[in-house]
Short mmCIF file of C-alpha atoms in Angstrom, two decimals:
data_model
loop_
_atom_site.label_atom_id
_atom_site.label_comp_id
_atom_site.label_asym_id
_atom_site.label_seq_id
_atom_site.Cartn_x
_atom_site.Cartn_y
_atom_site.Cartn_z
CA MET A 1 76.96 63.83 72.84
CA ALA A 2 79.45 62.28 75.41
CA ALA A 3 79.52 63.61 78.78
CA ARG A 4 82.39 65.98 79.57
CA ILE A 5 83.67 68.39 82.68
CA ILE A 6 84.82 71.88 81.76
CA ILE A 7 86.76 73.81 84.33
CA VAL A 8 86.17 77.39 83.80
CA PRO A 9 88.29 80.21 85.81
CA THR A 10 86.42 83.26 86.67
CA PRO A 11 87.45 86.88 86.92
CA ILE A 12 89.13 87.59 90.32
CA GLY A 13 87.70 90.98 90.36
CA ASN A 14 87.85 92.64 87.05
CA LEU A 15 85.14 91.48 84.57
CA GLU A 16 87.06 92.20 81.36
CA ASP A 17 89.62 89.39 82.74
CA ILE A 18 86.98 86.66 81.59
CA THR A 19 88.11 85.11 78.21
CA LEU A 20 86.40 84.36 75.02
CA ARG A 21 86.62 80.71 75.27
CA SER A 22 85.33 80.71 78.83
CA LEU A 23 82.13 82.95 77.78
CA ARG A 24 81.62 80.19 74.79
CA MET A 25 81.94 77.25 77.52
CA LEU A 26 79.68 79.00 79.70
CA ARG A 27 76.78 79.37 77.07
CA GLU A 28 77.55 75.69 75.81
CA ALA A 29 77.12 74.11 79.09
CA ASP A 30 74.23 72.08 80.03
CA LEU A 31 75.02 72.54 83.78
CA VAL A 32 77.06 74.94 85.97
CA ALA A 33 78.16 73.59 88.91
CA ALA A 34 79.16 76.54 91.41
CA GLU A 35 80.76 77.30 94.68
CA ASP A 36 78.22 79.57 95.46
CA THR A 37 75.24 79.77 93.19
CA ARG A 38 74.28 83.22 94.15
CA THR A 39 77.72 84.64 93.25
CA THR A 40 77.72 82.69 90.12
CA GLY A 41 74.10 83.61 89.35
CA LYS A 42 75.37 87.55 89.62
CA LEU A 43 78.23 86.85 87.19
CA LEU A 44 75.91 85.00 84.48
CA LYS A 45 73.68 87.91 84.49
CA LEU A 46 76.39 90.49 83.85
CA LEU A 47 77.70 88.35 81.20
CA GLU A 48 74.17 87.71 79.92
CA ILE A 49 74.06 84.03 80.05
CA GLU A 50 71.47 81.85 81.32
CA ARG A 51 72.42 78.36 82.80
CA PRO A 52 71.11 76.17 85.28
CA LEU A 53 73.15 76.28 88.47
CA THR A 54 73.97 73.62 91.08
CA PRO A 55 75.93 74.23 94.22
CA LEU A 56 79.34 72.13 94.53
CA HIS A 57 80.80 73.41 97.37
CA ALA A 58 83.60 72.27 100.14
CA HIS A 59 80.42 71.20 102.33
CA ASN A 60 78.75 69.06 100.06
CA GLU A 61 81.43 67.85 97.55
CA HIS A 62 82.22 64.61 99.34
CA HIS A 63 78.68 63.22 98.94
CA LYS A 64 77.59 65.14 95.71
CA VAL A 65 80.16 64.63 93.11
CA LYS A 66 79.51 61.20 92.70
CA LEU A 67 75.69 61.77 92.45
CA LEU A 68 76.46 64.80 89.95
CA LEU A 69 78.81 62.86 87.80
CA ASP A 70 76.22 59.83 87.77
CA ARG A 71 73.63 62.46 86.40
CA VAL A 72 76.42 64.05 83.81
CA ALA A 73 77.08 60.49 82.49
CA GLN A 74 73.71 58.95 82.55
CA GLU A 75 72.58 62.01 80.20
CA GLY A 76 75.60 63.01 78.47
CA LEU A 77 75.62 66.53 79.68
CA THR A 78 78.50 68.99 79.56
CA LEU A 79 79.16 70.37 83.17
CA ALA A 80 80.77 73.56 83.59
CA MET A 81 82.50 73.89 87.05
CA VAL A 82 83.22 77.54 88.35
CA SER A 83 84.34 78.79 91.92
CA ASP A 84 83.51 82.22 93.19
CA ALA A 85 86.66 83.42 91.81
CA GLY A 86 89.70 82.32 90.00
CA THR A 87 90.71 78.72 88.81
CA PRO A 88 88.47 75.72 90.65
CA GLY A 89 90.81 73.53 92.14
CA ILE A 90 93.22 76.25 93.36
CA SER A 91 92.10 76.48 96.90
CA ASP A 92 88.63 76.30 95.98
CA PRO A 93 86.56 73.14 95.10
CA GLY A 94 87.15 71.20 91.95
CA PHE A 95 90.01 68.60 92.91
CA LEU A 96 87.42 66.01 93.92
CA LEU A 97 85.25 66.47 90.63
CA VAL A 98 88.08 66.09 88.43
CA ARG A 99 89.45 63.25 90.48
CA GLU A 100 86.29 61.43 90.38
CA ALA A 101 85.77 62.29 86.65
CA LEU A 102 88.98 60.99 85.45
CA LEU A 103 88.48 57.68 87.46
CA ARG A 104 85.30 57.27 84.96
CA GLN A 105 87.23 58.16 82.04
CA ILE A 106 84.66 61.12 81.30
CA SER A 107 86.66 63.80 79.48
CA ILE A 108 87.89 66.69 81.28
CA GLU A 109 88.87 70.11 79.65
CA VAL A 110 90.55 72.71 81.88
CA LEU A 111 90.63 76.34 80.52
CA PRO A 112 93.54 78.72 81.34
CA GLY A 113 92.46 82.00 83.16
CA PRO A 114 92.67 84.11 86.22
CA THR A 115 94.45 82.78 89.57
CA ALA A 116 95.26 85.20 92.20
CA PHE A 117 98.63 84.07 92.74
CA VAL A 118 100.23 84.42 89.61
CA PRO A 119 99.96 88.14 89.41
CA ALA A 120 101.21 88.52 92.65
CA LEU A 121 103.93 86.33 92.23
CA VAL A 122 105.12 88.00 89.12
CA ALA A 123 104.58 91.83 90.62
CA SER A 124 106.52 90.91 93.87
CA GLY A 125 110.09 91.17 92.35
CA LEU A 126 110.75 88.11 94.18
CA PRO A 127 112.19 85.56 91.89
CA CYS A 128 109.31 83.52 90.18
CA ASP A 129 111.53 80.99 88.32
CA ARG A 130 110.98 78.30 90.94
CA PHE A 131 108.25 78.91 93.73
CA VAL A 132 106.25 76.75 96.25
CA PHE A 133 102.27 77.27 96.53
CA GLU A 134 101.26 76.62 100.16
CA GLY A 135 97.53 78.40 99.55
CA PHE A 136 96.16 78.62 103.29
CA LEU A 137 98.39 77.49 106.13
CA PRO A 138 96.59 75.17 108.47
CA GLN A 139 94.62 77.39 111.57
CA LYS A 140 95.37 75.26 114.24
CA LYS A 141 97.10 71.68 114.25
CA GLY A 142 100.38 71.61 112.42
CA ARG A 143 100.67 75.53 111.62
CA GLN A 144 103.88 76.17 113.96
CA THR A 145 105.59 72.96 112.53
CA ARG A 146 104.72 73.84 109.11
CA LEU A 147 106.04 77.42 109.57
CA LYS A 148 109.34 76.33 111.01
CA GLU A 149 109.90 73.82 108.08
CA LEU A 150 109.02 77.15 105.70
CA ALA A 151 111.67 78.98 107.38
CA LEU A 152 114.32 76.47 105.43
CA GLU A 153 112.50 76.96 102.06
CA HIS A 154 115.00 78.30 99.52
CA ARG A 155 112.06 79.05 96.86
CA THR A 156 109.75 81.82 96.88
CA MET A 157 106.58 80.98 98.92
CA VAL A 158 103.28 81.81 97.99
CA PHE A 159 100.23 81.81 100.32
CA TYR A 160 96.80 83.16 100.66
CA GLU A 161 95.11 84.58 103.90
CA SER A 162 92.33 86.27 105.05
CA PRO A 163 92.49 89.93 105.77
CA PHE A 164 91.38 89.16 109.23
CA ARG A 165 94.33 87.24 109.82
CA ILE A 166 97.19 88.73 107.91
CA LEU A 167 98.70 90.63 110.85
CA LYS A 168 98.73 87.31 112.86
CA LEU A 169 100.32 85.71 109.79
CA MET A 170 102.97 88.60 109.34
CA GLU A 171 104.10 88.25 113.13
CA GLU A 172 104.33 84.33 112.82
CA PHE A 173 107.08 84.95 110.07
CA GLN A 174 108.59 87.39 112.22
CA LYS A 175 108.65 84.77 115.00
CA PHE A 176 109.60 81.63 113.05
CA ILE A 177 110.94 83.14 109.91
CA GLY A 178 112.63 86.43 110.73
CA ALA A 179 111.87 90.05 110.71
CA ASP A 180 114.41 90.77 107.85
CA ARG A 181 113.08 88.46 105.09
CA GLN A 182 111.35 90.04 102.40
CA VAL A 183 107.87 89.93 101.71
CA VAL A 184 105.02 91.63 99.66
CA VAL A 185 101.26 91.50 100.83
CA ALA A 186 98.83 91.91 97.55
CA ARG A 187 95.45 92.93 98.29
CA GLU A 188 92.47 93.43 96.01
CA LEU A 189 94.05 92.47 92.63
CA THR A 190 92.74 93.45 89.52
CA LYS A 191 89.90 95.76 91.33
CA ILE A 192 90.17 99.65 91.89
CA HIS A 193 92.05 99.38 95.34
CA GLU A 194 94.61 96.91 94.35
CA THR A 195 97.51 97.59 96.72
CA TYR A 196 100.96 96.26 97.23
CA TYR A 197 102.93 96.34 100.59
CA ARG A 198 106.34 95.77 100.28
CA GLY A 199 109.43 95.46 102.53
CA THR A 200 111.12 93.16 105.35
CA VAL A 201 108.46 91.21 107.25
CA LEU A 202 108.91 93.75 109.90
CA GLU A 203 108.32 96.77 107.67
CA VAL A 204 105.21 95.44 106.08
CA ILE A 205 103.98 94.83 109.73
CA GLN A 206 104.40 98.44 110.33
CA GLN A 207 102.64 99.35 107.14
CA LEU A 208 99.69 97.02 107.87
CA GLU A 209 99.08 98.32 111.62
CA ASN A 210 98.63 101.79 109.92
CA GLY A 211 95.70 100.68 107.92
CA VAL A 212 92.33 98.85 107.72
CA ILE A 213 93.19 95.85 105.63
CA LYS A 214 90.16 94.66 103.49
CA GLY A 215 89.71 92.08 100.49
CA GLU A 216 91.30 88.88 99.15
CA ILE A 217 94.93 88.61 99.94
CA VAL A 218 98.00 86.94 98.56
CA VAL A 219 101.32 86.90 100.55
CA VAL A 220 104.65 86.46 98.51
CA LEU A 221 107.51 85.33 101.05
CA ALA A 222 111.29 85.20 99.81
CA GLY A 223 113.11 82.08 100.41
CA LYS A 224 116.03 81.33 102.80
CA ALA A 225 119.27 83.27 101.03
#
């Protein structure tokens, strides 16, 4: 059988969001490359799927991708790639695998499925006909420069952020972009404690200061009027 790579999105919180096609591909895969084999192992157990796992994450992908694809090509394997949650390649490992597989003319199939920024963007109430996805901003070098550039962006902007840094990000928005810019902070999407904080940057800062922020976070910021 010809070698192929299947990019399989996994639920970002609610297990019911796994698609029938994703289930079939995971069952058919000869090998599953996982960002964290422990996390994926628990998911596969819940789905009653038994497949061999191999780690492929930010710390090993630069040297492992070629070795893994050598094996896939030589043995004619179907390799499923998953991240801890959501779609591989979107602020998660996956890009290097896809790029190298295409260079080798190995078949690539990307399944549609969960991605955290899509429900956050649509539920934000901000324009989503044109938007820019920024993912995680640089932690140090170039961060302020990027924020100053984004202050001039007219499209809706989408970010990922850690709950430990969300207040810092809002304060940076206040400083570099403006306290009156509309923003939505979405946390724990698809889970029991799904929450949205909406308002101006200043209003959302006040909301966040009054509670303990936990879980995965997506930030949707209005563009310049």
